[in-house]
Coordinates of C-alpha atoms and ligand atoms in Angstrom, one line a residue:
X1 CA 0.0 0.1 0.2
X2 CA 2.9 2.5 1.0
X3 CA 4.3 1.7 -2.5
X4 CA 0.9 2.7 -4.2
X5 CA 0.5 5.9 -2.3
X6 CA 4.1 6.8 -3.3
X7 CA 3.7 6.3 -7.0
X8 CA 0.5 8.1 -7.0
X9 CA 2.1 10.9 -4.9
X10 CA 4.9 11.2 -7.6
X11 CA 2.4 11.4 -10.5
X12 CA 0.6 14.0 -8.9
X13 CA 3.6 16.1 -7.9
X14 CA 4.5 15.9 -11.7
X15 CA 6.3 19.2 -12.5
X16 CA 4.0 21.3 -14.9
X17 CA 4.2 20.8 -18.5
X18 CA 6.9 23.2 -19.5
X19 CA 9.3 21.4 -17.6
X20 CA 8.3 18.1 -19.0
X21 CA 10.0 19.2 -22.4
X22 CA 13.4 19.0 -20.8
X23 CA 13.8 14.9 -19.8
X24 CA 14.9 14.1 -16.6
X25 CA 18.6 13.5 -15.9
X26 CA 18.0 9.8 -15.7
X27 CA 16.5 9.6 -18.8
X28 CA 19.1 11.9 -20.8
X29 CA 21.8 9.5 -19.8
X30 CA 20.8 7.2 -21.9
X31 CA 21.2 9.4 -24.9
X32 CA 24.5 7.8 -26.1
X33 CA 23.8 4.8 -27.0
X34 CA 25.9 2.2 -25.6
X35 CA 23.8 -1.2 -25.7
X36 CA 25.8 -3.4 -23.3
X37 CA 26.0 -0.5 -20.6
X38 CA 22.4 0.3 -21.2
X39 CA 21.3 -3.4 -21.0
X40 CA 23.2 -3.4 -17.8
X41 CA 21.0 -0.4 -16.6
X42 CA 17.8 -2.2 -17.4
X43 CA 18.7 -5.5 -15.7
X44 CA 21.8 -5.4 -13.8
X45 CA 21.5 -8.5 -12.0
X46 CA 22.0 -10.0 -16.2
X47 CA 25.0 -7.4 -16.7
X48 CA 27.2 -10.1 -17.5
X49 CA 25.1 -11.3 -20.4
X50 CA 26.3 -10.0 -24.0
X51 CA 24.1 -9.8 -26.7
X52 CA 24.4 -12.8 -29.0
X53 CA 24.1 -10.7 -31.9
X54 CA 26.7 -7.7 -31.7
X55 CA 24.3 -4.5 -32.1
X56 CA 24.9 -2.5 -35.1
X57 CA 26.2 1.0 -33.6
X58 CA 24.5 2.8 -36.7
X59 CA 21.2 1.9 -35.4
X60 CA 19.8 3.8 -32.4
X61 CA 18.4 2.1 -29.7
X62 CA 16.9 4.9 -27.7
X63 CA 13.8 6.8 -28.7
X64 CA 14.4 10.5 -29.2
X65 CA 11.3 11.8 -27.8
X66 CA 11.1 9.8 -24.6
X67 CA 14.5 8.6 -24.3
X68 CA 13.4 5.4 -23.5
X69 CA 14.7 2.1 -25.1
X70 CA 12.9 1.9 -28.5
X71 CA 11.6 -1.0 -30.5
X72 CA 14.7 -2.7 -31.5
X73 CA 16.3 -2.2 -27.8
X74 CA 13.1 -3.8 -26.1
X75 CA 13.1 -6.7 -28.8
X76 CA 16.8 -7.6 -28.2
X77 CA 16.6 -7.3 -24.4
X78 CA 13.6 -9.4 -24.3
X79 CA 15.2 -12.0 -26.6
X80 CA 18.2 -12.0 -24.7
X81 CA 16.2 -12.5 -21.3
X82 CA 14.6 -15.6 -22.8
X83 CA 18.0 -16.8 -24.2
X84 CA 19.7 -16.3 -21.0
X85 CA 17.1 -18.8 -19.5
X86 CA 14.5 -16.6 -17.7
X87 CA 12.0 -18.6 -15.7
X88 CA 8.9 -16.4 -16.3
X89 CA 8.1 -12.8 -17.5
X90 CA 5.3 -10.9 -18.8
X91 CA 5.0 -8.5 -21.6
X92 CA 2.5 -5.6 -21.3
X93 CA 1.7 -3.7 -24.6
X94 CA 0.4 -0.3 -23.7
X95 CA -1.5 1.8 -26.2
X96 CA -2.8 5.2 -25.6
X97 CA -6.5 5.7 -26.6
X98 CA -7.4 8.4 -29.1
X99 CA -4.0 9.5 -29.1
X100 CA -4.4 10.8 -32.6
X101 CA -6.9 13.5 -31.0
X102 CA -3.9 15.3 -29.0
X103 CA -1.8 15.5 -32.1
X104 CA -4.7 16.8 -34.1
X105 CA -5.8 19.3 -31.2
X106 CA -2.7 20.6 -29.9
X107 CA 0.0 19.7 -32.6
X108 CA 2.8 16.9 -32.9
X109 CA 5.0 19.2 -30.6
X110 CA 2.6 18.9 -27.7
X111 CA 1.9 15.3 -28.7
X112 CA 5.5 14.5 -27.8
X113 CA 5.6 16.2 -24.5
X114 CA 2.8 14.2 -23.8
X115 CA 4.3 10.9 -25.0
X116 CA 7.5 11.8 -22.7
X117 CA 5.2 12.3 -19.8
X118 CA 3.7 9.0 -20.3
X119 CA 6.8 7.6 -20.8
X120 CA 7.9 9.2 -17.4
X121 CA 5.0 7.8 -15.6
X122 CA 5.7 4.2 -16.9
X123 CA 9.3 4.6 -16.0
X124 CA 8.3 5.8 -12.4
X125 CA 6.7 2.4 -11.8
X126 CA 10.1 0.8 -12.3
X127 CA 10.3 0.0 -8.6
X128 CA 13.0 -2.8 -9.0
X129 CA 15.5 -4.0 -11.5
X130 CA 13.1 -6.5 -12.9
X131 CA 11.5 -3.9 -15.3
X132 CA 12.0 -2.6 -19.0
X133 CA 9.9 0.1 -20.3
X134 CA 10.2 1.3 -23.7
X135 CA 8.6 3.1 -26.4
X136 CA 7.9 0.7 -29.0
X137 CA 6.6 3.4 -31.6
X138 CA 3.8 6.0 -32.0
X139 CA 1.8 6.0 -29.0
X140 CA 2.7 2.3 -28.1
X141 CA 4.9 1.6 -25.1
X142 CA 6.0 -1.9 -23.9
X143 CA 6.6 -2.9 -20.1
X144 CA 8.4 -6.0 -19.6
X145 CA 8.3 -7.3 -16.2
X146 CA 10.4 -10.6 -15.3
X147 CA 10.2 -12.8 -12.4
X148 CA 7.3 -14.8 -11.4
X149 CA 4.0 -13.2 -11.0
X150 CA 0.6 -14.7 -10.9
X151 CA -2.3 -13.6 -12.8
X152 CA -3.6 -11.6 -9.7
X153 CA -0.6 -9.6 -9.5
X154 CA -0.4 -8.7 -13.1
X155 CA -4.0 -7.6 -13.0
X156 CA -3.2 -5.1 -10.2
X157 CA -0.2 -3.9 -11.8
X158 CA -2.1 -3.4 -15.4
X159 CA -4.8 -1.7 -13.3
X160 CA -2.3 0.6 -11.6
X161 CA -0.9 1.4 -15.3
X162 CA -4.0 2.1 -16.5
X163 CA -5.0 4.4 -13.5
X164 CA -1.6 6.3 -13.4
X165 CA -1.7 7.3 -17.1
X166 CA -5.0 8.2 -17.3
X167 CA -4.6 10.9 -14.4
X168 CA -4.8 14.6 -16.0
X169 CA -1.7 15.9 -17.3
X170 CA -1.5 19.7 -16.4
X171 CA 0.0 22.1 -18.8
X172 CA -0.7 25.9 -20.3
X173 CA -3.7 26.0 -17.7
X174 CA -5.4 23.0 -19.3
X175 CA -6.2 19.6 -17.9
X176 CA -5.4 16.8 -20.4
X177 CA -6.0 13.1 -19.7
X178 CA -4.9 10.2 -22.0
X179 CA -6.2 6.8 -21.3
X180 CA -4.6 3.6 -22.2
X181 CA -5.1 0.2 -23.2
X182 CA -3.2 -2.6 -22.2
X183 CA -2.5 -6.0 -23.6
X184 CA -0.6 -8.9 -21.4
X185 CA 1.1 -11.9 -22.8
X186 CA 3.5 -14.2 -20.5
X187 CA 6.3 -16.1 -21.1
X188 CA 6.3 -19.3 -21.3
X189 CA 2.7 -19.7 -20.9
X190 CA 1.4 -17.7 -23.8
X191 CA 4.3 -17.8 -26.2
X192 CA 8.4 -18.6 -25.9
X193 CA 9.8 -16.3 -28.5
X194 CA 9.9 -12.5 -28.0
X195 CA 8.4 -11.6 -31.3
X196 CA 5.7 -13.8 -30.5
X197 CA 5.1 -12.4 -27.2
X198 CA 5.1 -8.8 -28.3
X199 CA 2.7 -9.6 -30.9
X200 CA 0.5 -11.8 -28.7
X201 CA 0.3 -8.9 -26.0
X202 CA -0.5 -6.2 -28.9
X203 CA -3.3 -8.7 -29.8
X204 CA -4.6 -8.6 -26.5
X205 CA -4.4 -4.7 -26.0
X206 CA -6.4 -4.4 -29.4
X207 CA -9.0 -6.9 -27.3
X208 CA -8.8 -4.2 -24.5
X209 CA -9.6 -1.3 -26.9
X210 CA -12.4 -3.3 -28.3
X211 CA -13.9 -3.3 -25.1
X212 CA -13.9 0.4 -24.8
X213 CA -10.4 1.2 -24.0
X214 CA -9.1 2.5 -20.5
X215 CA -8.6 -1.3 -19.7
X216 CA -6.4 -4.5 -20.0
X217 CA -7.0 -8.0 -21.3
X218 CA -4.7 -11.2 -21.0
X219 CA -3.9 -12.9 -24.3
X220 CA -6.1 -15.8 -25.3
X221 CA -5.5 -18.3 -28.1
X222 CA -8.8 -17.3 -29.7
X223 CA -7.9 -13.7 -29.8
X224 CA -5.5 -14.0 -32.7
X225 CA -8.4 -14.6 -35.1
X226 CA -10.3 -11.6 -33.6
X227 CA -7.1 -9.5 -34.3
X228 CA -6.8 -10.4 -37.9
X229 CA -10.8 -9.7 -38.0
X230 CA -10.2 -6.1 -36.5
X231 CA -7.5 -5.5 -39.3
X232 CA -10.0 -6.3 -41.9
X233 CA -12.6 -4.2 -40.2
X234 CA -10.6 -1.1 -41.1
X235 CA -10.7 -2.0 -44.6
X236 CA -14.2 -2.8 -44.6
X237 CA -15.5 0.1 -42.7
X238 CA -14.1 2.1 -45.8
X239 CA -16.2 0.6 -48.2
X240 CA -19.2 0.2 -45.8
X241 CA -20.3 3.8 -46.0
X242 CA -20.1 3.7 -49.8
X243 CA -22.2 0.3 -49.6
X244 CA -24.9 1.4 -47.4
X245 CA -24.0 -0.9 -44.8
X246 CA -24.8 1.5 -41.8
X247 CA -28.0 1.7 -40.3
X248 CA -29.5 3.4 -37.2
X249 CA -31.5 2.1 -34.3
X250 CA -33.3 3.8 -31.8
X251 CA -33.6 3.5 -28.0
X252 CA -36.6 5.1 -26.2
X253 CA -35.8 7.3 -23.3
X254 CA -38.7 7.7 -20.9
X255 CA -39.8 10.3 -18.4
X256 CA -39.3 8.6 -15.0
X257 CA -43.0 7.3 -13.8
X258 CA -44.5 7.2 -17.2
X259 CA -44.6 5.8 -20.4
X260 CA -44.1 9.0 -22.4
X261 CA -41.4 8.7 -25.2
X262 CA -40.4 11.8 -26.7
X263 CA -36.6 11.3 -26.7
X264 CA -34.7 8.5 -28.3
X265 CA -31.0 7.6 -28.8
X266 CA -29.7 6.8 -32.1
X267 CA -27.2 4.0 -32.1
X268 CA -25.1 2.8 -35.0
X269 CA -25.4 -0.7 -36.5
X270 CA -23.3 -2.0 -39.3
X271 CA -24.7 -5.1 -41.4
X272 CA -21.3 -6.5 -43.1
X273 CA -21.1 -8.3 -46.3
X274 CA -21.7 -11.7 -44.4
X275 CA -25.0 -10.0 -43.5
X276 CA -23.7 -10.1 -39.7
X277 CA -25.0 -7.3 -37.7
X278 CA -21.6 -5.8 -35.9
X279 CA -22.2 -3.8 -32.8
X280 CA -20.3 -0.4 -32.2
X281 CA -18.3 -1.8 -29.6
X282 CA -16.4 -3.8 -32.2
X283 CA -16.1 -1.1 -34.8
X284 CA -16.3 2.3 -33.2
X285 CA -12.7 1.9 -31.6
X286 CA -11.3 0.9 -34.9
X287 CA -13.0 3.8 -36.9
X288 CA -11.7 6.2 -34.2
X289 CA -8.4 5.0 -34.6
X290 CA -8.2 5.3 -38.1
X291 CA -10.0 8.8 -38.2
X292 CA -12.9 7.2 -40.3
X293 CA -15.3 8.3 -37.5
X294 CA -15.5 11.6 -38.8
X295 CA -17.2 10.4 -42.0
X296 CA -19.3 7.9 -40.3
X297 CA -20.2 10.5 -37.6
X298 CA -21.3 12.8 -40.2
X299 CA -23.5 10.0 -41.9
X300 CA -24.7 9.4 -38.5
X301 CA -25.7 12.9 -38.0
X302 CA -27.5 13.2 -41.5
X303 CA -29.5 10.3 -41.0
X304 CA -30.8 11.0 -37.4
X305 CA -31.8 14.4 -38.6
X306 CA -33.6 12.9 -41.6
X307 CA -35.5 10.4 -39.2
X308 CA -36.4 13.1 -36.5
X309 CA -37.6 15.2 -39.2
X310 CA -39.7 12.6 -40.6
X311 CA -41.2 11.9 -37.3
X312 CA -42.0 15.3 -36.8
X313 CA -44.2 15.5 -39.9
X314 CA -45.8 12.1 -39.4
X315 CA -46.5 12.1 -35.5
X316 CA -48.9 14.0 -33.2
X317 CA -45.7 14.7 -31.0
X318 CA -42.3 15.3 -32.2
X319 CA -39.6 13.0 -31.0
X320 CA -36.2 14.3 -29.7
X321 CA -33.0 12.5 -31.2
X322 CA -29.8 12.2 -29.0
X323 CA -26.9 11.4 -31.3
X324 CA -23.4 10.2 -30.2
X325 CA -20.5 12.1 -31.0
X326 CA -16.7 10.9 -30.8
X327 CA -14.4 13.1 -28.9
X328 CA -12.6 12.8 -32.2
X329 CA -15.6 14.5 -34.0
X330 CA -16.1 17.1 -31.3
X331 CA -12.4 18.4 -31.7
X332 CA -13.0 18.9 -35.4
X333 CA -13.2 22.8 -36.0
X334 CA -16.0 21.7 -38.8
X335 CA -18.1 19.7 -36.4
X336 CA -20.8 22.5 -36.0
X337 CA -20.9 23.1 -39.5
X338 CA -21.8 19.4 -39.9
X339 CA -24.6 19.6 -37.3
X340 CA -25.7 22.5 -39.1
X341 CA -25.7 21.1 -42.6
X342 CA -27.5 18.0 -41.4
X343 CA -30.3 20.0 -39.8
X344 CA -30.6 22.0 -42.6
X345 CA -30.6 19.4 -45.1
X346 CA -33.4 17.5 -43.0
X347 CA -35.4 20.8 -42.3
X348 CA -34.9 20.1 -38.3
X349 CA -35.3 22.5 -35.8
X350 CA -32.4 22.4 -33.3
X351 CA -34.4 21.7 -30.2
X352 CA -35.0 18.5 -31.6
X353 CA -31.5 17.3 -31.7
X354 CA -29.3 16.4 -28.7
X355 CA -25.3 15.7 -29.2
X356 CA -24.2 13.1 -26.6
X357 CA -20.5 13.6 -25.8
X358 CA -18.8 11.1 -23.7
X359 CA -17.5 11.9 -20.2
X360 CA -14.5 9.4 -21.2
X361 CA -13.2 12.8 -23.4
X362 CA -9.5 12.4 -23.6
X363 CA -8.8 16.1 -23.6
X364 CA -10.9 17.8 -20.9
X365 CA -10.6 21.2 -22.2
X366 CA -9.2 21.8 -25.8
X367 CA -9.9 25.0 -27.2
X368 CA -11.9 23.4 -30.4
X369 CA -14.1 21.0 -28.2
X370 CA -15.0 24.1 -25.8
X371 CA -15.8 26.4 -28.6
X372 CA -17.9 23.7 -30.3
X373 CA -19.9 22.8 -27.5
X374 CA -20.4 26.5 -26.8
X375 CA -21.3 27.0 -30.5
X376 CA -23.9 23.9 -30.4
X377 CA -25.5 25.6 -27.5
X378 CA -26.0 29.0 -29.5
X379 CA -27.1 27.0 -32.2
X380 CA -30.0 25.9 -29.9
X381 CA -28.8 22.1 -29.8
X382 CA -28.8 20.6 -26.5
X383 CA -25.6 18.6 -25.0
X384 CA -25.6 15.7 -22.8
X385 CA -22.7 14.3 -20.9
X386 CA -22.8 10.3 -21.9
X387 CA -21.4 7.6 -19.4
X388 CA -21.0 9.8 -16.6
X389 CA -18.8 8.5 -13.6
X390 CA -16.7 6.5 -16.0
X391 CA -13.9 9.2 -16.9
X392 CA -11.5 11.4 -15.3
X393 CA -13.3 14.8 -16.0
X394 CA -13.6 17.0 -13.3
X395 CA -17.0 18.3 -12.1
X396 CA -16.1 21.8 -13.1
X397 CA -16.9 20.5 -16.6
X398 CA -20.6 21.1 -15.6
X399 CA -20.3 24.6 -14.3
X400 CA -18.0 25.7 -17.5
X401 CA -20.3 24.1 -20.2
X402 CA -23.8 24.4 -20.8
X403 CA -24.5 20.9 -20.5
X404 CA -28.4 20.1 -20.5
X405 CA -28.5 16.6 -19.3
X406 CA -26.1 14.0 -17.4
X407 CA -26.4 10.2 -18.3
X408 CA -25.1 8.1 -15.5
X409 CA -23.3 5.3 -16.7
X410 CA -25.1 1.9 -16.3
X411 CA -22.3 0.5 -14.5
X412 CA -23.8 2.5 -11.5
X413 CA -27.1 1.5 -12.1
X414 CA -27.1 -2.4 -11.6
X415 CA -26.7 -2.5 -8.3
X416 CA -29.0 0.2 -6.9
X417 CA -31.7 -2.1 -5.7
X418 CA -29.7 -3.9 -3.3
X419 CA -26.6 -2.2 -2.3
X420 CA -26.8 0.7 -0.6
X421 CA -23.7 2.3 -1.3
X422 CA -24.4 2.2 -4.9
X423 CA -27.5 3.8 -4.4
X424 CA -26.2 6.5 -2.1
X425 CA -23.7 7.1 -5.1
X426 CA -26.6 7.5 -7.4
X427 CA -28.4 9.6 -5.2
X428 CA -25.2 12.2 -4.6
X429 CA -24.8 12.1 -8.8
X430 CA -28.5 13.0 -8.9
X431 CA -28.2 15.7 -6.2
X432 CA -25.3 17.3 -8.2
X433 CA -27.5 17.4 -11.1
X434 CA -30.2 19.0 -9.6
X435 CA -28.3 21.9 -7.9
X436 CA -27.0 22.6 -11.3
X437 CA -30.6 22.5 -12.8
X438 CA -29.3 19.8 -15.4
X439 CA -31.8 16.9 -16.4
X440 CA -30.6 13.4 -15.1
X441 CA -30.8 10.3 -17.3
X442 CA -30.2 6.7 -15.7
X443 CA -28.7 4.3 -18.2
X444 CA -29.0 0.5 -18.3
X445 CA -32.3 0.4 -16.4
X446 CA -33.3 -3.3 -16.6
X447 CA -35.9 -4.0 -13.8
X448 CA -38.9 -2.6 -12.2
X449 CA -37.0 -2.3 -8.8
X450 CA -34.3 -0.2 -10.3
X451 CA -36.7 2.4 -12.0
X452 CA -38.8 2.3 -8.8
X453 CA -35.6 3.4 -7.0
X454 CA -34.4 5.9 -9.6
X455 CA -37.6 7.6 -9.5
X456 CA -37.5 7.7 -5.7
X457 CA -34.2 9.5 -6.0
X458 CA -35.6 12.2 -8.4
X459 CA -34.1 10.9 -11.5
X460 CA -35.9 12.5 -14.5
X461 CA -35.3 10.0 -17.6
X462 CA -34.8 6.2 -17.7
X463 CA -33.2 4.2 -20.6
X464 CA -32.6 0.8 -20.6
X465 CA -34.0 -2.5 -21.4
X466 CA -36.9 -2.2 -19.4
X467 CA -38.3 0.7 -21.3
X468 CA -37.6 -0.6 -24.5
X469 CA -34.5 -2.2 -26.7
X470 CA -33.0 -0.3 -29.4
X471 CA -35.2 -0.9 -32.6
X472 CA -35.6 0.4 -35.9
X473 CA -37.3 3.6 -36.8
X474 CA -40.2 1.4 -38.2
X475 CA -40.7 -0.4 -35.1
X476 CA -40.7 2.5 -32.6
Ligands
C2E501 P1 -23.8 4.2 -25.1 O1 -23.9 5.8 -25.9 O2 -23.4 4.3 -23.7 O3 -25.2 3.6 -25.5 C1 -25.9 2.9 -24.8 C2 -25.5 1.4 -25.0 O4 -26.0 0.6 -23.9 C3 -26.2 0.9 -26.1 O5 -25.3 -0.4 -26.8 C4 -27.1 0.0 -25.7 O6 -27.7 -1.1 -26.5 C5 -27.0 -0.6 -24.5 N1 -27.9 -0.5 -23.6 C6 -28.9 0.0 -23.7 N2 -30.0 -0.2 -22.5 C7 -29.2 -1.1 -21.8 C8 -29.5 -2.1 -20.6 O7 -30.5 -1.9 -20.2 N3 -28.7 -3.1 -20.6 C9 -27.7 -3.4 -21.1 N4 -26.7 -4.2 -20.6 N5 -27.1 -2.4 -22.1 C10 -27.9 -1.5 -22.5 P2 -24.7 -0.3 -28.2 O8 -25.9 -0.1 -29.2 O9 -24.1 -1.5 -28.6 O10 -23.7 1.1 -28.2 C11 -22.7 0.9 -27.6 C12 -21.9 2.3 -27.6 O11 -21.4 2.5 -29.0 C13 -22.8 3.3 -27.2 O12 -22.7 3.4 -25.7 C14 -21.8 4.5 -27.8 O13 -20.7 4.7 -27.3 C15 -21.4 3.9 -29.2 N6 -22.0 4.2 -30.3 C16 -23.3 3.8 -30.5 N7 -23.6 4.4 -31.8 C17 -22.7 5.4 -31.9 C18 -22.6 6.5 -33.2 O14 -23.3 6.8 -33.8 N8 -21.5 7.2 -32.7 C19 -20.5 7.2 -31.9 N9 -19.5 8.1 -32.1 N10 -20.7 6.0 -31.1 C20 -21.8 5.3 -30.9
CA502 CA1 -24.7 7.5 -25.7
CA503 CA1 -23.9 5.9 -22.3

């Protein structure tokens, strides 16, 4: 426990961002690559081991941005560790979620500084000599831990890494947080060869991303097929838009205590060329990583506005459509133009549209996102804060922006019937919303009991299988 507190402290006491541009002394000392000595520095208890293949000195072994060992170095050291007869080791492949967004919003120079900061946080985890921390490339880091560790210990470690990396960075008056996904592969259980271990950890990392990011997964053999699949997904997604393979389903949101439905959430579905319906959790992360989410998101906006406009013409009471926007979309200076164009094309008044922005936004306050949120409000489009309680964003969010509703993440709702603490937490969240005059929506309401509790706590709206599953526009 003492160790954990100390690590957290170190991160919290991180120098301001401007200082981070100067790598710490400990890191700088590695800049003239002497492979054997640096190898000793990484795991001195094996310092008598030399590399079987003499390293080519024209090749750099350190990453210039973070000064951490680079891909070649990690690979070599891991290989060496295995060849030298290590009993057990684990490879943790760490990938920052949506890092592209940082580069797009702040530029590459700031992106690099953030990578440096992330590398330093990982480096601080090196509590003993049994570690290697390196930058594999882009926004990817690899942590190798040797010595026997059971699954529970590795889980605790991965959880800690995820937590430390997500803690917001302070710079230039902004609070920026980047979450990470981690994949874990173990020697000798999962693989016995360095390349394979890294590859499998990478595969497991993708599985963690597929679960929505900000988490970790252990490698499993059946993931390999899945990984190949997600590579294919990217290629297929590009064609999916042109081939009309996307559709929207709509999930009702009811006013608490009544059956009255006048808001629905639009949820994306992809029917692939094998006629299988793919859920958004499987392809949205791929679309975000590849930047395709912008085009897909624009399509969703257009389609949702058309549908709302049709309901307005054909129904006695109009239906408000709530559309999910990815952080990447919100960080695009053209986002509000897209929203306006979609409303104009459909002839939809702005009070029939809500934009849901996830609380798991990577950048709490980048200038473009802020401007977009303000402009949406000026345009008369309401903004909802989605997945509330799952991210790191501060409550000041709520006063800084004109957010009209908060959607309490379904992970909080599951236990409220029988767990008094869970209920107290939801009560507190609803209290915050009330005092700010924000409408509260509970997600994932599945039972009558949950609905009754939420109603008694003063929750305004309910969404979940109890009210209705997502269905096609015709079935609504
Ligand atoms: P979300 O915004 O939190 O949407 C709610 C998800 O919870 C939906 O899953 C919905 O089917 C599911 N759900 C609703 N009620 C219940 C319930 O009572 N119990 C349980 N267990 N689940 C319930 P879905 O449709 O698979 O969407 C998953 C996520 O994908 C969404 O989470 C949203 O973050 C993202 N997404 C969906 N459509 C879009 C889109 O058009 N654009 C973007 N950027 N993201 C989207
Ligand atoms: Ca949503
Ligand atoms: Ca949600």
